[in-house]
Short mmCIF file of C-alpha atoms and ligand atoms in Angstrom, two decimals:
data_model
loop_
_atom_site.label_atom_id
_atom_site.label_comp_id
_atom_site.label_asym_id
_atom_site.label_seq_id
_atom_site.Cartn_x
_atom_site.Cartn_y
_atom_site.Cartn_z
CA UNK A 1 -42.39 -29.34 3.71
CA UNK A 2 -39.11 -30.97 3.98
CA UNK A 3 -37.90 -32.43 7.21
CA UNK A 4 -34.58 -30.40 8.06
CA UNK A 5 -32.07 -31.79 10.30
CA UNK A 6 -31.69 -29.71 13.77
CA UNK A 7 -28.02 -29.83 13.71
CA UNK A 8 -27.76 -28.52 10.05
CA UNK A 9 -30.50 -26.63 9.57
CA UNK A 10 -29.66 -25.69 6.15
CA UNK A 11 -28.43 -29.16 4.95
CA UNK A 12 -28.55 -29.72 1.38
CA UNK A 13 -28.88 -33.26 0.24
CA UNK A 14 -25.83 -34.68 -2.74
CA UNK A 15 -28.60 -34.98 -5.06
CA UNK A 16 -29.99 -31.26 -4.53
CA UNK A 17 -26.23 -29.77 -5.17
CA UNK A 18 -25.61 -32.14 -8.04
CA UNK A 19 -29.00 -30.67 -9.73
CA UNK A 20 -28.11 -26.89 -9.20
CA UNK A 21 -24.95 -27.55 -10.27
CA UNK A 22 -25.82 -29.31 -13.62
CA UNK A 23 -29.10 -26.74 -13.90
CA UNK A 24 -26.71 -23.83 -14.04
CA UNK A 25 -27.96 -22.67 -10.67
CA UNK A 26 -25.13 -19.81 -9.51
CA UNK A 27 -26.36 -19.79 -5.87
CA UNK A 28 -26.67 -23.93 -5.98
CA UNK A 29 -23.16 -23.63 -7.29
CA UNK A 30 -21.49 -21.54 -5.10
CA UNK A 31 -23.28 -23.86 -2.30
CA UNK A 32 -21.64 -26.61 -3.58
CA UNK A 33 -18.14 -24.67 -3.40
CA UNK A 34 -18.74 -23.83 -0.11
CA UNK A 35 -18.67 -27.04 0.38
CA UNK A 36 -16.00 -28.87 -0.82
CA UNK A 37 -13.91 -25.17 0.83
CA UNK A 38 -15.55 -26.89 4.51
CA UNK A 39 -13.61 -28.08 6.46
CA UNK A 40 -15.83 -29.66 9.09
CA UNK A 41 -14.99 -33.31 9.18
CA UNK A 42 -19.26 -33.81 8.72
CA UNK A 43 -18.93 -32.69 5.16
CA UNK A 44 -15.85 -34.04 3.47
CA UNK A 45 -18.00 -37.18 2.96
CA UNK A 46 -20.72 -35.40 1.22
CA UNK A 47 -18.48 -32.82 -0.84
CA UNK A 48 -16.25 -36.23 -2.34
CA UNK A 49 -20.24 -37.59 -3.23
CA UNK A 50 -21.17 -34.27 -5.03
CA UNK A 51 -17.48 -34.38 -6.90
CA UNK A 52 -17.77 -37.92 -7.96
CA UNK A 53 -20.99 -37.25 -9.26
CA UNK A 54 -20.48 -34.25 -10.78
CA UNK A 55 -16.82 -35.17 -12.51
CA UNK A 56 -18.04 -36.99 -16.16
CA UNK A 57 -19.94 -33.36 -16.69
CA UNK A 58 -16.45 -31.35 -16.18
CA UNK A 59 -13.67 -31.33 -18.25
CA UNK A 60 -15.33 -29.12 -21.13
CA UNK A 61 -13.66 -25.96 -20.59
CA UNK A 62 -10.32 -24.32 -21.90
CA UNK A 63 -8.57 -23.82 -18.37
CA UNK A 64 -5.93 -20.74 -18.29
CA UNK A 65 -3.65 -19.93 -15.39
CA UNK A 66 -2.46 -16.86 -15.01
CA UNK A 67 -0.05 -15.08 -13.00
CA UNK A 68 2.60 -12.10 -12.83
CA UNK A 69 3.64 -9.76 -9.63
CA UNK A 70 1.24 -7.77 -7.38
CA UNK A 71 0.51 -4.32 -9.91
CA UNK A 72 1.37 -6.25 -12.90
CA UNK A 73 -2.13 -5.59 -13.38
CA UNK A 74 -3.80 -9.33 -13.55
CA UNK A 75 -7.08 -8.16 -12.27
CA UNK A 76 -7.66 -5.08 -14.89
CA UNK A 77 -6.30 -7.65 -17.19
CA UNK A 78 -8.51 -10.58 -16.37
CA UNK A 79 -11.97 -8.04 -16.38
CA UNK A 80 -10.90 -6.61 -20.03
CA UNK A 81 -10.11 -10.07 -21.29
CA UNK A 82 -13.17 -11.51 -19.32
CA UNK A 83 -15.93 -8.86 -20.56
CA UNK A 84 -14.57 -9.43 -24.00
CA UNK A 85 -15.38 -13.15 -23.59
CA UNK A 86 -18.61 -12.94 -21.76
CA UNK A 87 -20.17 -10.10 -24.47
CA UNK A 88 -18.43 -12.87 -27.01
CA UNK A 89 -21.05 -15.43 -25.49
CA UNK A 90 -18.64 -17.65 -23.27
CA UNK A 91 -19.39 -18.42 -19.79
CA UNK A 92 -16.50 -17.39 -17.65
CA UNK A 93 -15.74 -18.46 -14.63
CA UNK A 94 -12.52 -16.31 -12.93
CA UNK A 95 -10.66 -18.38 -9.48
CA UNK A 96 -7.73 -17.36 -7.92
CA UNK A 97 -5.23 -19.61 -5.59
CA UNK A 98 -3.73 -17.71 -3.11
CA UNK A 99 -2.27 -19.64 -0.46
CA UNK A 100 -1.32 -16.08 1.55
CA UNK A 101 -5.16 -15.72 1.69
CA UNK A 102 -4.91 -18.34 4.91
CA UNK A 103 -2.98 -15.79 6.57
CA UNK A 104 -4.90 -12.53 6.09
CA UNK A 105 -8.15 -14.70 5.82
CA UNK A 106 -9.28 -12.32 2.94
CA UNK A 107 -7.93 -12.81 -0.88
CA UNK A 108 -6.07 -10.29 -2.61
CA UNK A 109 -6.91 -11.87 -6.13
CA UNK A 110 -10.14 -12.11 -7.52
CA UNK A 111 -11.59 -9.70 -5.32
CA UNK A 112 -14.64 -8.31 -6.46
CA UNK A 113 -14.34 -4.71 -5.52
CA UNK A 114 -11.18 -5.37 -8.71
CA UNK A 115 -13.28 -6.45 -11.41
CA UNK A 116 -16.33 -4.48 -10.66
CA UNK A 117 -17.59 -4.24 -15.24
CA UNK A 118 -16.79 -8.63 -15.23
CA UNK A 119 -19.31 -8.55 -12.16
CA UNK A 120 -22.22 -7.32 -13.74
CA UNK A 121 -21.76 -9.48 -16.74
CA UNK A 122 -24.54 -12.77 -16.68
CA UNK A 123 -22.09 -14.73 -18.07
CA UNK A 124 -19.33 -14.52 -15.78
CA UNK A 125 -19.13 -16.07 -12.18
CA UNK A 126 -15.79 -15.31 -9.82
CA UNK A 127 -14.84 -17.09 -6.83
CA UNK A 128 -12.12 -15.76 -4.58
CA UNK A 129 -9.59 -18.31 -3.42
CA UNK A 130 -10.28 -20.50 -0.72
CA UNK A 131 -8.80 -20.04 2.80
CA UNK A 132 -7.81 -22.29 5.14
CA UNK A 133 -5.37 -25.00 5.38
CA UNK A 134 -1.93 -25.62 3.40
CA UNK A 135 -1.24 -24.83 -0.02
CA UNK A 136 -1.74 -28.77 -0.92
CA UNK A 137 -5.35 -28.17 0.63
CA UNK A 138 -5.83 -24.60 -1.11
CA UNK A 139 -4.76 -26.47 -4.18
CA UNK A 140 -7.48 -29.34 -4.07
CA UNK A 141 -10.14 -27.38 -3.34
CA UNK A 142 -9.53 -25.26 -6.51
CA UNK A 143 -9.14 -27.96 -8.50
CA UNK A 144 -12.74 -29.46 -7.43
CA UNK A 145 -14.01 -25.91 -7.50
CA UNK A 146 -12.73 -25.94 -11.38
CA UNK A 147 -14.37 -29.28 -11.96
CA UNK A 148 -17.75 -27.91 -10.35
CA UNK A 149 -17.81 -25.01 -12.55
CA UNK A 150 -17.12 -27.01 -15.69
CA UNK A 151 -20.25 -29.29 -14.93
CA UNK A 152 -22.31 -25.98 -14.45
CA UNK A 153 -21.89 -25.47 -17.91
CA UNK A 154 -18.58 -22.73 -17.71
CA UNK A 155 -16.39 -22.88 -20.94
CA UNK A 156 -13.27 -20.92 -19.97
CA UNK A 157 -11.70 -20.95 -17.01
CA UNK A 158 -9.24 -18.36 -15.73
CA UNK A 159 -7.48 -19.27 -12.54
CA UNK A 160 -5.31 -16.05 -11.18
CA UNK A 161 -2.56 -16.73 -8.32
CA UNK A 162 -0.37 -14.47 -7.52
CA UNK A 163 3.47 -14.49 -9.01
CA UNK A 164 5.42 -14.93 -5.57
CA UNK A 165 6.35 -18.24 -4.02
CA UNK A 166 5.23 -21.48 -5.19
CA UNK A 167 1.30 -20.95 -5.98
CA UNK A 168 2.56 -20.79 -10.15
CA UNK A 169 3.45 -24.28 -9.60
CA UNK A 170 0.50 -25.51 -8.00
CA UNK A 171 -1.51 -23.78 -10.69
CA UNK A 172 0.32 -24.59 -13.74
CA UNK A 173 -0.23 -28.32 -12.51
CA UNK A 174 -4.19 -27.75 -13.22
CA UNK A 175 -4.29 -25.55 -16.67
CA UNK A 176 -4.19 -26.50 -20.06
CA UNK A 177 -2.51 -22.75 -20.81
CA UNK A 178 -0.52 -20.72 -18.45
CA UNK A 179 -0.09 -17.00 -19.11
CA UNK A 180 2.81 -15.18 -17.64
CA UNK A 181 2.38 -10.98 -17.47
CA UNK A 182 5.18 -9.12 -16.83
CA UNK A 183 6.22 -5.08 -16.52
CA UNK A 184 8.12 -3.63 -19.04
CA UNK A 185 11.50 -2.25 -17.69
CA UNK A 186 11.67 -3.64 -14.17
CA UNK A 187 14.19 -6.44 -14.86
CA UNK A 188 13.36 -10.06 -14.27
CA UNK A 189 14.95 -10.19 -10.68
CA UNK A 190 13.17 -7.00 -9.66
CA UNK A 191 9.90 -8.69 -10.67
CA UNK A 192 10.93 -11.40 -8.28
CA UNK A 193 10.01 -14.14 -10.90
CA UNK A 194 12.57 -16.62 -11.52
CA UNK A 195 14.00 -17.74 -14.51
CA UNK A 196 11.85 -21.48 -14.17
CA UNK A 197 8.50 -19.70 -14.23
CA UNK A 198 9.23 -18.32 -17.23
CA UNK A 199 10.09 -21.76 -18.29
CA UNK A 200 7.10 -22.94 -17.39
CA UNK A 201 4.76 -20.18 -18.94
CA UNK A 202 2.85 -20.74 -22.48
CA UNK A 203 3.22 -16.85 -23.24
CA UNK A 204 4.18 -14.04 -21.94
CA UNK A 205 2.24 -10.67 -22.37
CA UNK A 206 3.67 -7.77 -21.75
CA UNK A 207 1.33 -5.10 -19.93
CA UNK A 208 0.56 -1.66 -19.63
CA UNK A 209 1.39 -1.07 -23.55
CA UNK A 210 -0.44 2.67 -23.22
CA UNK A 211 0.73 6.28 -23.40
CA UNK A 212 4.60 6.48 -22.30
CA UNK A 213 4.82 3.18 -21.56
CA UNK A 214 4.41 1.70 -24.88
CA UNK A 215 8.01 2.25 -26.39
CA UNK A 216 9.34 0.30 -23.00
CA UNK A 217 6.74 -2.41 -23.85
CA UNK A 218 8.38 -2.69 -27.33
CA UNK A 219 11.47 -3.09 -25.85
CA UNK A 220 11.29 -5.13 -22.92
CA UNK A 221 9.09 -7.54 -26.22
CA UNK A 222 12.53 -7.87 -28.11
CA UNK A 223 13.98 -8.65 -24.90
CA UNK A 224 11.88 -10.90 -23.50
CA UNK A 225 11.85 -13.14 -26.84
CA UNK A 226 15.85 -13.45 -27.15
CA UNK A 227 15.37 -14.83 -23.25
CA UNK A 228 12.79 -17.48 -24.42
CA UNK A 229 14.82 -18.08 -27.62
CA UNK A 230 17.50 -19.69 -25.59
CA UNK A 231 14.68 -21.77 -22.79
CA UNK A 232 13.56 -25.29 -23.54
CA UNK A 233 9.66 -24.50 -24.76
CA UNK A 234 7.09 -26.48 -22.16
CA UNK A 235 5.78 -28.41 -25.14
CA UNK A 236 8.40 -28.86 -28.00
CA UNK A 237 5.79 -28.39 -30.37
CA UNK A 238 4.89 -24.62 -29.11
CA UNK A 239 7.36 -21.82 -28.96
CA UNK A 240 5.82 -19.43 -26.22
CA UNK A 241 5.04 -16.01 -27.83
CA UNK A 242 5.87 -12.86 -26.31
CA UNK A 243 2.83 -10.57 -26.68
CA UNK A 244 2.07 -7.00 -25.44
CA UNK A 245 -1.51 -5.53 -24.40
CA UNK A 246 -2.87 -2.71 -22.09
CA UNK A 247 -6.29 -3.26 -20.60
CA UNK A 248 -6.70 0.19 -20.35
CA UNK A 249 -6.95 0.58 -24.08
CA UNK A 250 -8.16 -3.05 -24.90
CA UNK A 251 -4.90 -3.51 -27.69
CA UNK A 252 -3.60 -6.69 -27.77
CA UNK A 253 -6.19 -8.45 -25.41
CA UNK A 254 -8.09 -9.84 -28.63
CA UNK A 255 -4.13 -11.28 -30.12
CA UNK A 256 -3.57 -12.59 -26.41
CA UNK A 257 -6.71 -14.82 -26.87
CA UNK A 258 -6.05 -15.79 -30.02
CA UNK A 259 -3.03 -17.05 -29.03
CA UNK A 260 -4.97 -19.41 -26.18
CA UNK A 261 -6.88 -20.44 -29.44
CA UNK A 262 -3.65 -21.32 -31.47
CA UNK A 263 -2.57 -23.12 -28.67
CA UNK A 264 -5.01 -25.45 -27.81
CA UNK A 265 -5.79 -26.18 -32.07
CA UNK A 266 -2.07 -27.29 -32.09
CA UNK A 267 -2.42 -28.94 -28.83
CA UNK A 268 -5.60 -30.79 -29.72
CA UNK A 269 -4.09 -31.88 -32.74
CA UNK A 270 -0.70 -32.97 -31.47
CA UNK A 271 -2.49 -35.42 -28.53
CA UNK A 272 -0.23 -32.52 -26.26
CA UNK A 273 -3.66 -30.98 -24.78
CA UNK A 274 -4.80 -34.73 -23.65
CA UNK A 275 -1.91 -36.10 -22.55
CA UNK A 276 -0.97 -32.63 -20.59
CA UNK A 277 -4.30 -33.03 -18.36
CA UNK A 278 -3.63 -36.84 -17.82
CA UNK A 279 -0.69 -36.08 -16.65
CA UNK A 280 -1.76 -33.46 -14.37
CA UNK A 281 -4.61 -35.43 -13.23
CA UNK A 282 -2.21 -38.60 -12.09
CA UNK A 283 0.28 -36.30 -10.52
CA UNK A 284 -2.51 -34.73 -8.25
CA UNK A 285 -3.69 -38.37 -7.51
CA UNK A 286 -0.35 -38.87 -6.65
CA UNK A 287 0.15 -35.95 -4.54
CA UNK A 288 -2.83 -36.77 -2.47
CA UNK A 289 -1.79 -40.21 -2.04
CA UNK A 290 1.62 -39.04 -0.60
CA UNK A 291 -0.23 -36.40 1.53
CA UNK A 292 -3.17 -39.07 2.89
CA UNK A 293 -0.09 -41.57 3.44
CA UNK A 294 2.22 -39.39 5.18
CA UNK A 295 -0.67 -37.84 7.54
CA UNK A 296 -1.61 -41.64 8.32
CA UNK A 297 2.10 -42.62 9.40
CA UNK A 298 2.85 -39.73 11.57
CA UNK A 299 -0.65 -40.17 13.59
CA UNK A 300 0.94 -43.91 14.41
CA UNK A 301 1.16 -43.85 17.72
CA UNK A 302 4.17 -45.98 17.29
CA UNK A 303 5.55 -43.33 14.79
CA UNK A 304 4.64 -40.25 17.41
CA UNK A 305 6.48 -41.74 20.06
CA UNK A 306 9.56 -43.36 18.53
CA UNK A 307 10.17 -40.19 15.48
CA UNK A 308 11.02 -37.60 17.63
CA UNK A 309 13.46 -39.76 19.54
CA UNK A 310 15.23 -41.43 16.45
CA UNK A 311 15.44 -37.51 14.79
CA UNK A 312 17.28 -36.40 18.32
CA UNK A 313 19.76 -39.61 17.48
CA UNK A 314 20.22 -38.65 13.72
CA UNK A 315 21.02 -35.17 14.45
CA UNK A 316 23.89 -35.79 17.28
CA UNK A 317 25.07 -38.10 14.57
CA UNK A 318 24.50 -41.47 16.44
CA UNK A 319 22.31 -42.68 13.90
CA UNK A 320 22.06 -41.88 9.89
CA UNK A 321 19.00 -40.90 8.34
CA UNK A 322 18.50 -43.86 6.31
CA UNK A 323 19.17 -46.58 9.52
CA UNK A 324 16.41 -43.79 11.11
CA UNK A 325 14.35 -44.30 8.09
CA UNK A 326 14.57 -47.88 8.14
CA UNK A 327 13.25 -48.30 11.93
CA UNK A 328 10.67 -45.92 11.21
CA UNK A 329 8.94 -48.56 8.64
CA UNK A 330 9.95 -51.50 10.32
CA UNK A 331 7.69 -50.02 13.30
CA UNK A 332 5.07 -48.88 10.70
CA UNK A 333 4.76 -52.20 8.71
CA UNK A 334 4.83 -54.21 12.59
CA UNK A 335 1.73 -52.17 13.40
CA UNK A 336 0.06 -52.91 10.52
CA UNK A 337 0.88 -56.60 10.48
CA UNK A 338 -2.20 -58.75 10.91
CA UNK A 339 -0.38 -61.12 13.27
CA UNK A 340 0.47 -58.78 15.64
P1 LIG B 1 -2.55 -6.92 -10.00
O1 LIG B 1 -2.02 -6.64 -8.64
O2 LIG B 1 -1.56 -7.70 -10.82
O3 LIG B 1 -3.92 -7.54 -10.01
O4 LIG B 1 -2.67 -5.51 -10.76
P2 LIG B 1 -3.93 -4.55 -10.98
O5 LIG B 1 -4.81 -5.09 -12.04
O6 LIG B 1 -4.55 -4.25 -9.66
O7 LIG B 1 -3.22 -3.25 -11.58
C1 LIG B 1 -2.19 -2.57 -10.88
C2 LIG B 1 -2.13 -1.12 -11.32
O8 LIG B 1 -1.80 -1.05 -12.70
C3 LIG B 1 -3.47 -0.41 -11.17
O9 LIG B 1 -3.23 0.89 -10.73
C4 LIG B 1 -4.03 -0.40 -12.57
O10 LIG B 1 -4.89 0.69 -12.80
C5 LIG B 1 -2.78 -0.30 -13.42
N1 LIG B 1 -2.98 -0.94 -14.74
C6 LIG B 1 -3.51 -2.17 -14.96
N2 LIG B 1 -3.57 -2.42 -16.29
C7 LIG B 1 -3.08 -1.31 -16.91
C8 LIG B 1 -2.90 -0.96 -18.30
O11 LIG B 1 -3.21 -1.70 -19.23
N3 LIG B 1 -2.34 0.25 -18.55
C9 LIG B 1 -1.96 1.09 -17.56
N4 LIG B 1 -1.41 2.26 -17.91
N5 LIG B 1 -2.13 0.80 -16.25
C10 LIG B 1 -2.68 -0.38 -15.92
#
């Protein structure tokens, strides 16, 4: 029997997640998610060992954001979509980002109760986001989460966020495809999505093309492609489509994956797929480096005591922001200064 420690009595060891993980092992998997969603300080050192290990087994899938207003209708979209690919033979795994989900400590996206046919397929495995923390912590998490699933053998990737605030951004930053859904005949402002997501989306589908609907879905099409006509494409190789689909009926689900398809050949072909996820990959590096620096200066106790001082002298204009600035690293750099 194996010794267990008393203060974790379920304590896995790296090498134990890092097998279930690469074994295909859902429960060992979503372990290993709960994980790197911790946020005890004890297991941020192990949940870094099980990513490093894990990372040259991820990268495998096609990764597709997608996003659109609350009753757009991402989750019926995402279970007729997702059932098509799972009974296709892909392994789907479905994640949402929603940084609200901190707030009512529950997600709206990706909820289970939503997608209840995608649940009972084998091939499919759905995470809700993870809560807790900032959007820039929300954000890492899914990322790793995304990595984790790729090494468990996953081959698509859906990640769902919701279209309100700044979650698009954060998940267009980690997909190789971004999917924009929008409502026929409610008028971009109405759907409260401004004109740069649509810049930054690979297609649009239109939704709910059933019954009544479908001559407004026709419409708000033509409409919708004179607005891209005139936006600078994402990728200049790769005009973004406008597509329409209902879930309800399954038309125009198959085209909308087909599309993905199209995409990434092109992509592939171009060097635009590659170069897309380096770039995504430094600019998270990046972003965590800012985030890691910035948290390290303002715990200075030379910084805590002298900022909030300086910021009283900058705002009863005694002091400009840059001189402010300027003392601020002159205080930082002293501390740090092995002669001191
Ligand atoms: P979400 O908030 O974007 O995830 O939207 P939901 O997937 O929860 O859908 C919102 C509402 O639209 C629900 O009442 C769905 O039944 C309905 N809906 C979703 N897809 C379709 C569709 O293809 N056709 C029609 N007619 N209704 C749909």
């Amino acid at each position: 029997m194996r010794a267990v420690s008393p203060s974790h009595p379920r304590a896995l060891r790296v090498e134990d997640y890092v097998a279930g993980v690469l074994g295909g092992n859902r429960s060992m998997l979503a372990r290993a998610i709960t994980l790197i969603e911790s946020n005890a300080p004890g297991d941020a050192a192990r949940a870094e060992e099980v990513v490093r290990e894990l990372l040259p087994h991820a990268g495998k899938s096609i990764r597709v954001g997608i996003t659109g207003v609350p009753g757009v209708g991402k989750s019926t979209f995402i279970e007729s979509l997702g059932c098509m690919l799972c009974r296709g033979g892909r392994h789907l795994a479905v994640l949402a980002v929603d940084p609200s989900s901190t707030l009512s400590r529950g997600s709206i996206l990706a909820d289970k109760t939503r997608m209840e046919m995608l649940t009972r397929e084998p091939n499919c495995f759905i995470r809700p986001s993870p809560t807790g923390g900032a959007l820039g912590g929300v954000a890492r998490k899914s990322r790793e989460t995304m990595l984790l699933c790729e090494a468990a053998g996953f081959d698509v990737v859906l990640v769902e966020t919701v279209g309100v605030g700044q979650s698009e951004t954060t998940v267009r930053s980690m997909v190789d495809f971004f999917l924009l859904l929008m409502l026929a005949g409610a008028g971009d402002e109405l759907q409260g999505i401004k004109k740069g997501i649509i810049e930054l989306a690979d297609a649009l589908a239109i939704t709910k093309a059933d019954g009544d609907n479908a001559a407004h879905v026709e419409a708000a099409r033509a409409e919708f492609s004179r607005v891209l006509h005139y936006l600078m494409p994402p990728d200049p190789l790769w005009h973004p489509p406008v597509l329409t689909c209902s879930s309800f009926t399954g038309a125009g689900i198959g085209e909308v994956w087909e599309v993905v398809n199209q995409f990434q050949e092109a992509a592939r072909k171009s060097g635009a797929f590659a170069a897309r996820r380096h770039a995504q990959t430094l600019d998270w590096m990046r972003e965590m480096l800012t985030q890691e620096l910035w948290r390290a200066f303002t715990r200075e106790p030379h910084i805590v005591s002298a900022q909030p001082g300086l910021e009283r002298q900058v705002l009863d204009g005694k002091l400009s922001a840059t001189a402010a600035v300027s003392q601020l690293l002159a205080l930082y750099r002293n501390s740090h200064d092995p002669k001191n």
